[in-house]
Tab-separated table of C-alpha atoms in Angstrom:
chain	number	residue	atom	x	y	z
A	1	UNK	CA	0.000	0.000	0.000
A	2	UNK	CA	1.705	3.265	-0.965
A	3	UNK	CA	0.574	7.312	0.361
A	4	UNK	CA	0.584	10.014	-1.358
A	5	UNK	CA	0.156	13.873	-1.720
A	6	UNK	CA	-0.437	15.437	-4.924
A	7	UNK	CA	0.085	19.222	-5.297
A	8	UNK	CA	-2.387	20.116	-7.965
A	9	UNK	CA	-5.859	19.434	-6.190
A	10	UNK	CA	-7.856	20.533	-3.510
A	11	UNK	CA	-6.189	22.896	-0.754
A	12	UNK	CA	-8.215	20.609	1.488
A	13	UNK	CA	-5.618	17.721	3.676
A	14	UNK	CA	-6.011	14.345	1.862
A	15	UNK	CA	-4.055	11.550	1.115
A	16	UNK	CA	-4.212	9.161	-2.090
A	17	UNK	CA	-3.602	5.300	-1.290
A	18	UNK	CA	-2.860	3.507	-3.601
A	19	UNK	CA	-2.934	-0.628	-3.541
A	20	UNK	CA	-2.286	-3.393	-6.468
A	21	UNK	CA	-6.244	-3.419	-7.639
A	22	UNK	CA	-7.451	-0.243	-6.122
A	23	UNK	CA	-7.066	3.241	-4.795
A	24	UNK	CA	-8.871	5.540	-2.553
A	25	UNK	CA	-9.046	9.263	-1.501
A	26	UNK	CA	-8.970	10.019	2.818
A	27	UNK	CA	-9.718	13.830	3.926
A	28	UNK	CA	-7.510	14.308	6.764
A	29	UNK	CA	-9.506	17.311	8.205
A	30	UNK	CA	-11.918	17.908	10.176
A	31	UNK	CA	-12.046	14.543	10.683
A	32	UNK	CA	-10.705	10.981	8.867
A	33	UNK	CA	-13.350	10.324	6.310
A	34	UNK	CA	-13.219	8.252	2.672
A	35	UNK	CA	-13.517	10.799	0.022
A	36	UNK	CA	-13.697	7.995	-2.812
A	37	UNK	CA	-12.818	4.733	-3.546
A	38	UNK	CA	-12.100	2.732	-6.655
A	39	UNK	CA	-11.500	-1.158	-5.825
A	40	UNK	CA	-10.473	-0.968	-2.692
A	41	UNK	CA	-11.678	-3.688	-1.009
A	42	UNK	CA	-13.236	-2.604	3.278
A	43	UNK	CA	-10.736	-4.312	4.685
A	44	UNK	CA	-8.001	-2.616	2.234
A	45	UNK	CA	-9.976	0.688	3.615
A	46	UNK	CA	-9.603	-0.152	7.100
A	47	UNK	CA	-6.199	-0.671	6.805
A	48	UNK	CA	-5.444	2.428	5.301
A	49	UNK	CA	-7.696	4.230	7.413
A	50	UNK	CA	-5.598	2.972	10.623
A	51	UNK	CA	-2.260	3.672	9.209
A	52	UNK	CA	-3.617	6.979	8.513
A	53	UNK	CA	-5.153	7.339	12.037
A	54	UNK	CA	-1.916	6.616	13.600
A	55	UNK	CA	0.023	8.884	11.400
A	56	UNK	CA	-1.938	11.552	11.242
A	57	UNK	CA	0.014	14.416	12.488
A	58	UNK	CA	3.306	13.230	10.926
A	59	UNK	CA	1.341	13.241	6.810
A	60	UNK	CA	-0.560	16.560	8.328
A	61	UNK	CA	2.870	18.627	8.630
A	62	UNK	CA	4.282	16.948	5.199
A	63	UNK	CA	1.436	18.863	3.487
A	64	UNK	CA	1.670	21.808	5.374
A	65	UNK	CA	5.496	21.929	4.656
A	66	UNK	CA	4.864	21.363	1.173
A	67	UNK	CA	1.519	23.175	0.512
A	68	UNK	CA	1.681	25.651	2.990
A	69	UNK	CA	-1.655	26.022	5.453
């Protein structure tokens, strides 16, 4: 499973994830929330979702470094 940031979209915090047969879109802010999905399966989701969870802060200040706030 790989995360990303992509610079030309939405000012809004989100992270792409990307797996073998799928990927999926996560809002960061206010809250952790699917934003879309393409062939992720739920568990693939939940996963990501708890990786995300726990890193939170740390893929937070990456786009705030990057992006600016």
């Amino acid at each position: 499973m790989s995360f990303l940031l992509f610079s030309r979209e939405e000012r809004r915090i989100h992270v792409h994830v990307y797996c073998k047969r799928g990927e999926a879109k996560f809002w960061l802010k206010p809250r952790i929330e699917l934003a879309r999905n393409f062939g992720m399966s739920a568990m693939q989701l939940r996963s990501a979702k708890a990786i995300i969870e726990e890193r939170k802060d740390e893929i937070c200040n990456a786009w705030e470094e990057h992006f600016g706030s």
